[in-house]
Amino acid sequence: MSGEKVPCAILGSGNIGTDLMYKLQRSEVLEPRAMVGIDPDSDGLRRAEAAGLEVSADGVDWIVANPDSCRFVFEATSAGAHRANAPKIEAAGLQSIDLTPAKLGPGVVPTVNLEEHWQAPDVNMITCGGQATIPMVAAVSEVTPVPYAEIVATIASLSAGPGTRESIDAFTRTTAKGLEEIGGAERGKAIIILNPAEPPLLMRDTVFCAISPEADREAIRASIERMRERVAAYVPGYRLRGEPIFEEDRVAIFVEVEGAADYLPNYAGNLDIMTAAAVAVGEELARLRERAEVPA
Amino acid sequence: MSGERVTLVDSTLRDGSHAKRHQISVEQAVTVARALDRAGVDVIEVSHGDGLGGASFNYGFALTDEFELIEAAAGAVTEARVAVLLLPGIGVKEDLARARELGAAVARVATHSTEADISPSHLALCRELGFETVGFLMMAHMNSPEGMLEQAKIMEAAGAETVYVTDSAGALTPDGVKARVEAMRGGLEAATNVGFHGHENLSLAVANSLAAIESGARWIDGCTCGLGAGAGNAPTEVLTAVFDKLGIEVRADTFAMLDVAEEVVRPIMDRPQLVDRASLLLGYAGVYSSFLLHAERAAERFGVSTKDILVEVGERKAVGGQEDLIIDIAAELAAQPATAGR
């Protein structure tokens, strides 16, 4: 890299935006320059101000008026808000990294498919379950065809916000599509369970991949382990519970995600993996852009 | 209780699907639905055991596409209404629309007893589609009577015309059923029905159903021969007979139900419904009844005991749908050195 960090703005001063700010502050590649919300009294904006970011409660209009303050806009509002904001962000010549379920741009998973989409004006972070499981399906389908992949995401009730609850079908559909289009499964299915246990449980994801009984299990194991390492590089709390379990025509992989507890509690691995993966997407996009800009 | 009119729901072709490992044929669905219809059962539920969209690695793939079963059952009945079950997070709205097209008339939308707020958009859609709409609060033992009322109100506001106390773990005793049904009966609109769905793990399904009726419940679930998850459900034929004796009004005919049980359902059962060590433990420890067969299979696969798996599942406060936890736990138990005491 040129040594200068790439400036970014966070749109949305809620839980996700605030957690994202703390992660961006640790980035070697990106610099959180501004946080923009709509509520001047929000805890997020107060914290951003204390952290030395420019803050505004004027929403996307502030970003449009100050396009030099950022290269990337992390959208941490809501799907509806992002649908309204996206054209303005694009017109200002900026790139959106969308953490909402708006799905305007291609879904992206760091380490899996970012190189295909680095020029897209808008990339979407899919779902928390997708970020946790698509890499595993991709790891298996790199080795052997996966005619069907199924994931079961269990998250603590406390970490499921009203957006998720109102549109739980969007989670299952979007995640299933990601298993197919990005993970490489021919057919995908996603299930989500909310568990209200106290103390809240860590996010768990079980990934089932249908495989041929003749598939090379050693190669699959190794591919899974490599992928775990690559994801854990940007989501430190990403781990496997036990070894993958092979049965006749399937492999089951058990993932657990503990959050980094930057702003959100550690059990909210489902939210942590979204913000951590979004930072990884921003960093990777910055690298890909720089590579494209520097003549070989 | 004499003189109360009860809507009787038979879930042999849905909850019973668990006990059949979801291996129900079209022919069986038609035979059972036709027989239940003739016997006068009001509502016949047909779906994968884990609801629409349940066919999966996690819950078990089905012998027959559930929509084929729904269509066949809807075509086989004349008086009874065919119901479907859907758990948001497992099935999706399109499944409801498809079931409606195929002739289902009642839709039951199920959530864990504390998570009703994932159901409003599905319940609202059910009303739009013209379904008789039911909210199903599962694992009712895990929420207090006041909490159940609060959750039931969310479902009622979203369009549920009936809301259930669903004792998925067969863990409630009659006083617990009473407290929950009374709280809901007292706090919901008078036009909203309260229902009860019991499991037999503590041998209390019929007694609990009576406690529910006494407290104001008017929709009661059973499965013929008790065919269902865990130790099974309240046997529909027993409910009918007991209702008869108590003067509780129900459309189903006791003698006809005895024949359905003996001649139609018992012959298709893979195993008797027993309160044995494992299923009793479900009720005692408050574990989701459908976990039983999954735990038995994992126990065999990993060489550990079903009992140990179920105890651990209970300790981790698993909710319905977390079948994947069973393999995880079984593998973990198998990896542990044998410890004394367990």
XYZ file of C-alpha atoms in Angstrom:
638
model
C 0.000 0.000 0.000
C 1.040 3.573 -0.472
C 1.152 4.023 3.279
C -1.747 6.425 3.375
C -4.906 4.968 4.806
C -8.064 5.043 2.716
C -10.742 7.287 4.246
C -14.193 5.836 4.951
C -17.494 7.063 6.280
C -19.955 5.121 8.390
C -23.573 5.805 7.595
C -25.695 4.856 10.597
C -24.841 5.444 14.238
C -26.562 2.427 15.775
C -25.043 -0.757 17.191
C -23.593 -1.931 13.905
C -22.165 1.440 12.876
C -20.573 1.946 16.264
C -19.060 -1.533 16.415
C -17.755 -0.995 12.899
C -16.046 2.227 13.941
C -13.976 0.465 16.590
C -12.923 -2.193 14.118
C -12.033 0.372 11.440
C -9.885 2.215 13.943
C -7.676 -0.871 14.162
C -7.368 -1.242 10.383
C -3.967 -0.783 8.774
C -5.614 0.033 5.472
C -8.754 2.026 6.223
C -9.360 5.095 8.290
C -12.796 5.930 9.684
C -13.056 9.623 8.903
C -16.724 10.333 9.553
C -19.818 8.888 11.175
C -23.104 10.141 9.881
C -26.427 9.475 11.534
C -29.795 11.105 11.837
C -30.034 11.355 15.625
C -27.636 13.972 17.059
C -28.084 12.476 20.533
C -27.215 8.894 19.599
C -24.602 7.095 21.643
C -22.838 6.185 18.403
C -22.329 9.787 17.314
C -21.135 10.770 20.771
C -18.603 7.972 20.746
C -17.499 8.841 17.219
C -16.949 12.439 18.214
C -14.939 11.357 21.236
C -12.876 9.130 18.937
C -12.027 12.126 16.771
C -14.236 11.387 13.765
C -16.211 14.053 11.991
C -19.829 13.577 12.948
C -23.052 14.750 11.416
C -26.729 14.066 11.955
C -27.604 15.130 8.403
C -27.614 11.612 6.972
C -26.446 10.821 3.474
C -26.618 14.476 2.423
C -23.579 15.242 4.519
C -21.626 12.563 2.670
C -22.740 13.888 -0.698
C -21.661 17.376 0.344
C -18.279 16.098 1.560
C -17.265 13.437 -0.946
C -13.581 13.957 -0.263
C -14.024 12.739 3.284
C -14.275 9.158 2.147
C -13.755 6.572 -0.564
C -16.013 3.913 0.900
C -19.335 4.336 2.634
C -20.285 1.608 5.086
C -24.060 1.512 5.077
C -25.240 0.480 8.555
C -28.776 1.862 8.480
C -31.642 -0.216 7.127
C -32.571 -1.724 3.786
C -35.113 1.013 3.130
C -32.655 3.778 3.978
C -29.966 2.223 1.828
C -32.251 1.974 -1.182
C -32.727 5.737 -0.893
C -29.064 6.480 -0.151
C -27.365 4.241 -2.704
C -27.956 6.355 -5.835
C -26.646 9.451 -4.052
C -23.541 7.635 -2.878
C -22.862 6.311 -6.352
C -23.452 9.719 -7.954
C -20.865 11.166 -5.580
C -18.365 8.677 -6.993
C -18.142 6.620 -3.817
C -18.482 2.903 -3.251
C -21.051 1.419 -0.825
C -20.299 -1.516 1.418
C -23.829 -2.390 2.417
C -24.474 -4.192 5.701
C -28.265 -3.960 5.312
C -30.460 -6.533 3.566
C -31.096 -4.135 0.645
C -29.248 -6.439 -1.787
C -28.738 -3.768 -4.451
C -25.264 -4.902 -5.395
C -23.639 -8.334 -5.588
C -23.266 -10.277 -2.363
C -19.654 -10.594 -1.275
C -17.691 -12.774 1.103
C -14.060 -11.819 1.773
C -11.653 -14.571 0.695
C -14.272 -16.063 -1.641
C -15.580 -13.790 -4.403
C -14.425 -10.216 -3.933
C -12.113 -10.124 -6.933
C -15.120 -10.532 -9.226
C -16.867 -7.468 -7.888
C -14.279 -4.918 -6.889
C -15.590 -2.360 -9.363
C -19.237 -2.672 -8.346
C -20.550 0.627 -6.976
C -22.360 -1.286 -4.266
C -21.475 -4.576 -2.612
C -23.742 -6.319 -0.130
C -22.680 -8.247 2.977
C -25.477 -10.883 2.544
C -26.345 -12.124 6.076
C -24.490 -13.019 9.241
C -25.259 -16.679 8.621
C -23.979 -16.302 5.082
C -20.702 -14.763 6.211
C -20.224 -17.630 8.681
C -21.145 -20.506 6.387
C -20.562 -19.622 2.737
C -16.761 -19.847 3.174
C -17.170 -23.424 4.455
C -19.369 -24.461 1.557
C -16.857 -22.846 -0.796
C -14.068 -24.781 0.922
C -15.852 -28.084 0.305
C -16.969 -27.269 -3.230
C -13.379 -26.355 -4.130
C -12.536 -30.026 -3.596
C -15.656 -31.875 -4.676
C -19.057 -31.075 -6.198
C -21.687 -30.083 -3.609
C -25.143 -30.822 -5.021
C -26.810 -29.510 -1.869
C -25.683 -27.414 1.086
C -27.740 -26.663 4.158
C -26.904 -24.428 7.086
C -28.513 -24.017 10.491
C -27.683 -20.744 12.217
C -28.524 -20.469 15.900
C -28.234 -17.034 17.412
C -28.975 -15.564 20.823
C -32.415 -13.954 20.912
C -30.908 -10.801 22.374
C -28.713 -10.340 19.327
C -31.589 -10.558 16.835
C -32.820 -7.039 16.242
C -36.246 -5.983 14.998
C -35.050 -5.920 11.377
C -34.070 -9.585 11.450
C -37.234 -10.532 13.290
C -39.586 -8.758 10.919
C -38.081 -10.301 7.830
C -36.797 -13.689 8.843
C -37.668 -15.071 5.384
C -35.176 -12.612 3.895
C -32.477 -14.216 6.010
C -33.254 -17.749 4.888
C -33.681 -16.827 1.229
C -30.641 -14.567 0.936
C -28.411 -17.005 2.774
C -29.586 -19.953 0.680
C -28.895 -18.023 -2.499
C -25.414 -17.153 -1.228
C -24.694 -20.845 -0.574
C -25.452 -21.465 -4.224
C -24.068 -18.442 -6.026
C -20.990 -17.843 -3.893
C -20.508 -21.096 -2.010
C -20.821 -23.162 -5.156
C -23.573 -25.528 -4.020
C -26.073 -26.526 -6.671
C -28.932 -26.030 -4.241
C -28.862 -24.278 -0.870
C -31.114 -24.175 2.160
C -30.805 -22.027 5.260
C -32.499 -22.358 8.636
C -32.326 -19.838 11.463
C -33.170 -20.492 15.102
C -33.350 -17.893 17.867
C -32.448 -19.169 21.324
C -33.353 -17.080 24.392
C -31.140 -18.979 26.877
C -29.448 -17.000 29.653
C -26.557 -16.428 29.620
C -26.886 -15.846 25.870
C -25.210 -18.447 23.703
C -22.534 -17.742 21.131
C -23.555 -17.822 17.486
C -23.459 -21.407 16.176
C -23.669 -22.460 12.568
C -23.876 -26.007 11.365
C -22.976 -26.525 7.725
C -24.073 -29.714 5.979
C -22.707 -30.415 2.507
C -23.928 -33.327 0.448
C -20.881 -35.001 -1.110
C -20.111 -38.182 -2.943
C -19.169 -41.146 -0.710
C -16.020 -41.349 -2.834
C -14.995 -37.744 -2.246
C -11.468 -37.194 -0.952
C -12.129 -36.637 2.754
C -8.543 -35.708 3.562
C -8.559 -32.990 0.921
C -11.923 -31.714 2.194
C -10.624 -31.609 5.766
C -7.558 -29.684 4.693
C -9.580 -27.235 2.618
C -11.936 -26.595 5.566
C -8.996 -25.962 7.858
C -7.378 -23.537 5.397
C -10.641 -21.653 5.080
C -11.108 -21.503 8.842
C -7.708 -19.886 9.106
C -8.473 -17.348 6.387
C -11.787 -16.332 7.966
C -10.290 -16.235 11.467
C -7.734 -13.758 10.123
C -10.493 -11.137 9.925
C -12.978 -12.621 12.470
C -10.740 -13.654 15.382
C -13.613 -15.419 17.201
C -14.381 -17.698 14.226
C -13.673 -21.321 15.101
C -14.729 -24.896 14.512
C -16.267 -26.965 17.261
C -14.609 -30.321 16.854
C -13.622 -31.998 13.608
C -15.870 -32.072 10.551
C -18.036 -35.197 10.754
C -18.245 -37.327 7.638
C -21.170 -39.647 7.085
C -21.943 -41.706 4.008
C -23.021 -38.890 1.704
C -22.434 -35.734 3.683
C -20.042 -33.758 5.808
C -21.164 -31.692 8.805
C -19.072 -28.736 9.925
C -19.734 -26.996 13.238
C -18.836 -23.329 13.397
C -18.946 -21.067 16.422
C -18.485 -17.307 16.286
C -17.544 -15.365 19.355
C -17.726 -11.609 18.936
C -14.765 -9.350 19.661
C -16.970 -7.338 22.052
C -15.895 -4.001 20.564
C -19.233 -2.357 21.145
C -21.558 -5.349 21.127
C -21.489 -8.167 23.661
C -19.297 -11.178 22.846
C -22.244 -13.542 22.293
C -23.367 -11.409 19.337
C -20.998 -13.214 16.987
C -23.667 -12.851 14.323
C -23.279 -9.058 14.376
C -19.521 -9.163 14.914
C -18.956 -11.288 11.841
C -20.889 -8.764 9.753
C -18.847 -5.767 10.886
C -15.551 -7.689 10.817
C -16.265 -9.029 7.337
C -17.305 -5.559 6.144
C -13.949 -4.180 7.270
C -12.205 -7.046 5.470
C -14.207 -6.239 2.328
C -13.204 -2.567 2.556
C -9.547 -3.458 3.000
C -9.594 -5.903 0.133
C -11.398 -3.438 -2.149
C -8.798 -0.808 -1.296
C -6.001 -3.206 -2.235
C -7.686 -4.285 -5.457
C -8.263 -0.658 -6.474
C -4.708 0.277 -5.731
C -3.427 -2.659 -7.719
C -5.599 -1.594 -10.658
C -4.434 1.991 -10.433
C -0.720 1.213 -10.310
C 0.529 0.252 -13.780
C 2.231 -3.122 -13.747
C -66.675 -28.631 31.737
C -69.889 -30.236 30.605
C -71.394 -28.602 27.531
C -68.210 -26.960 26.273
C -67.652 -27.301 22.538
C -64.120 -28.246 21.585
C -62.424 -28.048 18.176
C -60.429 -31.238 17.847
C -57.232 -31.140 15.802
C -55.552 -34.383 14.795
C -51.852 -34.054 13.974
C -51.079 -37.684 13.101
C -49.955 -36.570 9.636
C -47.709 -33.796 11.038
C -46.475 -34.510 14.577
C -46.800 -38.210 13.758
C -44.369 -37.630 10.934
C -41.571 -37.422 13.540
C -42.298 -40.928 14.781
C -42.363 -42.146 11.179
C -39.048 -40.425 10.429
C -41.053 -38.441 7.890
C -41.639 -41.584 5.812
C -45.346 -41.145 5.078
C -46.730 -42.179 1.693
C -49.511 -40.504 -0.256
C -51.619 -43.612 0.218
C -51.172 -43.482 3.994
C -52.017 -39.782 4.074
C -55.191 -40.356 2.087
C -56.282 -43.329 4.197
C -55.660 -41.564 7.488
C -57.200 -38.253 6.420
C -60.294 -39.924 4.992
C -60.792 -42.026 8.119
C -60.342 -39.052 10.471
C -62.734 -36.989 8.365
C -65.370 -39.702 8.520
C -64.883 -40.038 12.263
C -65.673 -36.346 12.644
C -62.313 -34.800 13.523
C -62.529 -31.031 12.886
C -59.013 -30.273 11.692
C -56.368 -32.595 10.211
C -52.824 -31.287 10.199
C -50.512 -32.396 7.372
C -46.902 -31.207 7.037
C -43.342 -32.337 7.589
C -42.939 -32.901 11.322
C -40.910 -29.700 11.595
C -43.409 -27.800 9.523
C -43.417 -26.740 5.884
C -39.885 -26.694 4.504
C -38.704 -29.041 7.246
C -37.332 -31.653 4.851
C -33.587 -31.281 5.415
C -30.411 -32.901 6.668
C -31.144 -31.296 10.015
C -34.643 -32.684 10.531
C -34.708 -35.547 8.066
C -35.733 -35.710 4.444
C -39.237 -36.928 3.737
C -40.364 -39.943 1.731
C -43.003 -37.833 0.002
C -42.998 -34.130 -0.786
C -45.254 -32.625 1.887
C -47.200 -30.659 -0.701
C -48.225 -33.923 -2.340
C -49.464 -35.130 1.042
C -51.354 -31.881 1.648
C -53.014 -32.002 -1.745
C -53.916 -35.663 -1.324
C -55.344 -35.148 2.163
C -57.292 -32.065 1.088
C -58.784 -34.128 -1.717
C -59.714 -36.961 0.642
C -61.762 -34.995 3.179
C -65.271 -33.636 2.929
C -66.027 -31.985 6.293
C -62.666 -31.651 8.023
C -60.312 -28.754 7.293
C -56.707 -29.533 6.442
C -54.123 -27.586 8.445
C -50.443 -26.909 7.856
C -47.712 -25.906 10.284
C -44.938 -23.429 9.562
C -42.001 -22.350 11.694
C -40.618 -18.999 10.532
C -36.880 -19.522 10.089
C -37.465 -22.986 8.604
C -40.305 -22.548 6.115
C -41.025 -19.415 4.091
C -44.118 -17.496 3.041
C -44.253 -19.086 -0.411
C -44.818 -22.412 1.320
C -47.965 -21.023 2.938
C -49.276 -19.695 -0.346
C -48.648 -23.028 -2.021
C -50.359 -24.969 0.756
C -53.376 -22.696 0.448
C -53.567 -23.303 -3.296
C -53.468 -27.043 -2.679
C -56.465 -26.873 -0.381
C -55.200 -26.291 3.163
C -57.695 -24.212 5.131
C -55.972 -23.720 8.491
C -52.422 -22.429 8.996
C -50.542 -22.680 12.248
C -47.496 -20.440 12.628
C -45.154 -21.683 15.335
C -42.386 -19.969 17.267
C -40.516 -20.641 20.469
C -42.591 -19.406 23.405
C -40.551 -16.213 23.763
C -40.043 -15.360 20.085
C -43.525 -14.525 18.773
C -42.200 -11.398 17.118
C -40.761 -13.416 14.248
C -44.295 -14.489 13.282
C -46.397 -11.358 12.527
C -45.675 -11.110 8.819
C -46.449 -14.806 8.365
C -49.643 -14.593 10.412
C -50.758 -11.538 8.475
C -50.112 -13.359 5.202
C -52.172 -16.330 6.425
C -55.127 -14.032 6.987
C -54.650 -12.457 3.579
C -54.601 -15.880 1.976
C -57.894 -16.700 3.670
C -56.513 -19.242 6.113
C -58.091 -19.814 9.480
C -55.026 -18.543 11.347
C -53.453 -20.035 14.449
C -50.415 -19.005 16.493
C -48.461 -21.854 18.103
C -46.240 -20.956 21.072
C -43.885 -23.916 21.458
C -41.922 -25.081 24.484
C -44.514 -23.337 26.652
C -42.840 -24.611 29.829
C -39.950 -22.212 29.094
C -42.086 -19.108 29.490
C -44.156 -17.876 32.435
C -47.945 -17.478 32.246
C -47.546 -13.680 32.015
C -44.849 -14.093 29.384
C -47.093 -16.435 27.394
C -49.873 -13.850 27.420
C -47.522 -11.138 26.234
C -46.352 -13.357 23.351
C -49.902 -14.471 22.539
C -50.926 -10.821 22.243
C -48.246 -10.288 19.593
C -49.701 -13.171 17.586
C -53.267 -12.004 18.167
C -52.422 -8.486 16.999
C -50.857 -9.961 13.860
C -54.012 -11.861 12.973
C -54.031 -15.135 14.911
C -57.592 -16.177 15.678
C -56.420 -18.924 18.017
C -53.221 -19.057 20.055
C -51.821 -22.271 21.506
C -50.039 -23.275 24.640
C -47.804 -25.864 22.979
C -46.166 -28.243 25.429
C -43.552 -29.440 22.938
C -41.420 -31.074 25.599
C -44.343 -32.701 27.397
C -42.901 -31.014 30.465
C -45.931 -29.207 31.840
C -48.024 -30.553 34.683
C -51.743 -29.682 34.912
C -51.170 -26.687 37.207
C -48.668 -25.235 34.723
C -51.119 -25.733 31.850
C -53.881 -24.123 33.860
C -51.818 -21.070 34.771
C -50.783 -20.461 31.161
C -54.204 -21.044 29.590
C -55.899 -18.902 32.257
C -53.461 -16.052 31.734
C -54.047 -16.136 27.991
C -57.805 -16.642 28.264
C -58.017 -13.706 30.654
C -55.838 -11.343 28.654
C -56.735 -12.033 25.016
C -59.824 -10.753 23.213
C -62.926 -12.832 23.901
C -63.137 -13.768 20.213
C -59.637 -15.248 20.233
C -59.506 -18.951 21.027
C -56.893 -20.548 23.218
C -55.557 -23.967 22.237
C -53.498 -26.684 23.897
C -51.091 -29.190 22.361
C -49.845 -31.853 24.743
C -47.150 -34.520 24.704
C -47.187 -37.741 26.644
C -43.632 -37.720 28.049
C -44.916 -37.463 31.628
C -48.117 -39.397 30.799
C -50.077 -36.188 31.261
C -51.201 -35.258 27.747
C -54.886 -36.125 28.292
C -54.994 -34.768 31.853
C -53.293 -31.582 30.675
C -55.811 -31.244 27.849
C -58.620 -31.423 30.385
C -56.908 -28.829 32.579
C -56.643 -26.632 29.507
C -60.346 -26.988 28.694
C -61.245 -26.267 32.301
C -59.194 -23.079 32.039
C -60.897 -21.966 28.854
C -59.019 -23.633 25.982
C -61.294 -24.617 23.086
C -58.856 -26.037 20.532
C -57.254 -29.314 21.558
C -54.636 -31.319 19.665
C -54.228 -35.039 19.553
C -52.630 -37.679 17.372
C -54.334 -40.969 16.698
C -52.685 -43.726 18.777
C -50.611 -40.855 20.167
C -48.387 -41.110 17.091
C -46.005 -38.201 17.531
C -42.676 -36.929 18.753
C -41.204 -38.180 22.020
C -43.617 -40.449 23.896
C -46.247 -39.145 21.510
C -49.226 -36.823 21.778
C -52.580 -36.977 23.505
C -54.192 -39.932 21.686
C -57.096 -38.466 19.703
C -59.268 -41.529 20.334
C -58.696 -41.246 24.085
C -59.481 -37.526 24.038
C -62.734 -38.259 22.206
C -63.726 -40.989 24.643
C -62.892 -38.893 27.694
C -64.699 -35.853 26.278
C -67.729 -38.064 25.748
C -67.707 -39.269 29.321
C -67.349 -35.722 30.649
C -70.017 -34.301 28.379
C -67.556 -32.058 26.556
C -69.055 -31.540 23.143
C -66.947 -32.627 20.205
C -67.910 -33.501 16.653
C -65.795 -36.660 16.479
C -67.447 -39.962 17.257
C -65.791 -42.128 19.894
C -66.509 -45.520 18.315
C -65.433 -44.320 14.893
C -62.203 -42.986 16.397
C -61.526 -46.323 18.089
C -61.735 -47.967 14.667
C -59.474 -45.383 13.047
C -56.895 -45.937 15.777
C -57.037 -49.717 15.634
C -57.524 -50.328 11.937
C -55.937 -47.392 10.155
C -53.197 -45.812 12.232
C -51.835 -48.635 14.387
C -50.942 -50.750 11.340
C -48.732 -47.984 9.917
C -46.801 -47.329 13.121
C -43.095 -48.168 13.081
C -42.925 -48.539 16.843
C -45.260 -48.283 19.811
C -45.461 -44.913 21.570
C -43.866 -45.555 24.926
C -42.994 -43.588 27.987
C -39.568 -45.176 28.284
C -36.380 -43.878 29.859
C -35.488 -41.517 27.036
C -38.933 -40.101 26.383
C -39.700 -39.710 30.084
C -36.436 -37.810 30.353
C -37.620 -35.402 27.651
C -40.547 -34.407 29.817
C -38.559 -34.395 33.017
C -35.703 -32.297 31.626
C -37.871 -30.167 29.344
C -36.339 -31.234 26.033
C -38.096 -30.784 22.652
C -39.863 -34.075 21.932
C -38.707 -34.348 18.319
C -35.117 -34.653 19.524
C -35.768 -38.237 20.656
C -35.194 -40.150 17.431
C -32.313 -37.877 16.435
C -30.660 -38.532 19.796
C -31.185 -42.279 19.441
C -29.580 -42.248 16.022
C -26.635 -40.116 17.158
C -26.177 -42.349 20.219
C -25.860 -45.356 17.982
C -23.590 -43.588 15.504
C -21.174 -42.300 18.159
C -21.462 -45.115 20.711
C -22.780 -42.942 23.542
C -26.015 -43.114 25.504
C -29.234 -41.438 24.385
C -29.799 -40.400 27.979
C -26.472 -38.560 28.202
C -27.184 -36.712 24.975
C -30.643 -35.621 26.094
C -29.434 -34.489 29.519
C -26.737 -32.375 27.872
C -29.224 -30.937 25.350
C -31.417 -29.948 28.301
C -28.517 -28.346 30.115
C -27.716 -26.243 27.076
C -31.317 -24.986 26.998
C -31.816 -25.982 23.396
C -35.018 -24.838 21.737
C -37.041 -26.541 19.025
C -35.202 -26.763 15.742
C -31.722 -27.176 17.183
C -31.409 -30.790 16.063
C -27.901 -30.026 14.784
C -26.757 -29.648 18.387
C -27.404 -33.367 18.944
C -24.655 -34.600 16.610
C -22.321 -31.962 17.983
C -22.970 -33.121 21.566
C -22.792 -36.819 20.680
C -19.404 -36.312 19.027
C -18.222 -34.360 22.040
C -19.402 -37.061 24.453
C -17.702 -39.717 22.358
C -14.442 -37.775 22.502
C -14.557 -37.532 26.295
C -12.932 -40.209 28.419
C -15.620 -42.301 30.069
C -16.573 -40.700 33.356
C -18.188 -42.401 36.260
C -21.654 -41.483 37.349
C -23.304 -40.634 34.078
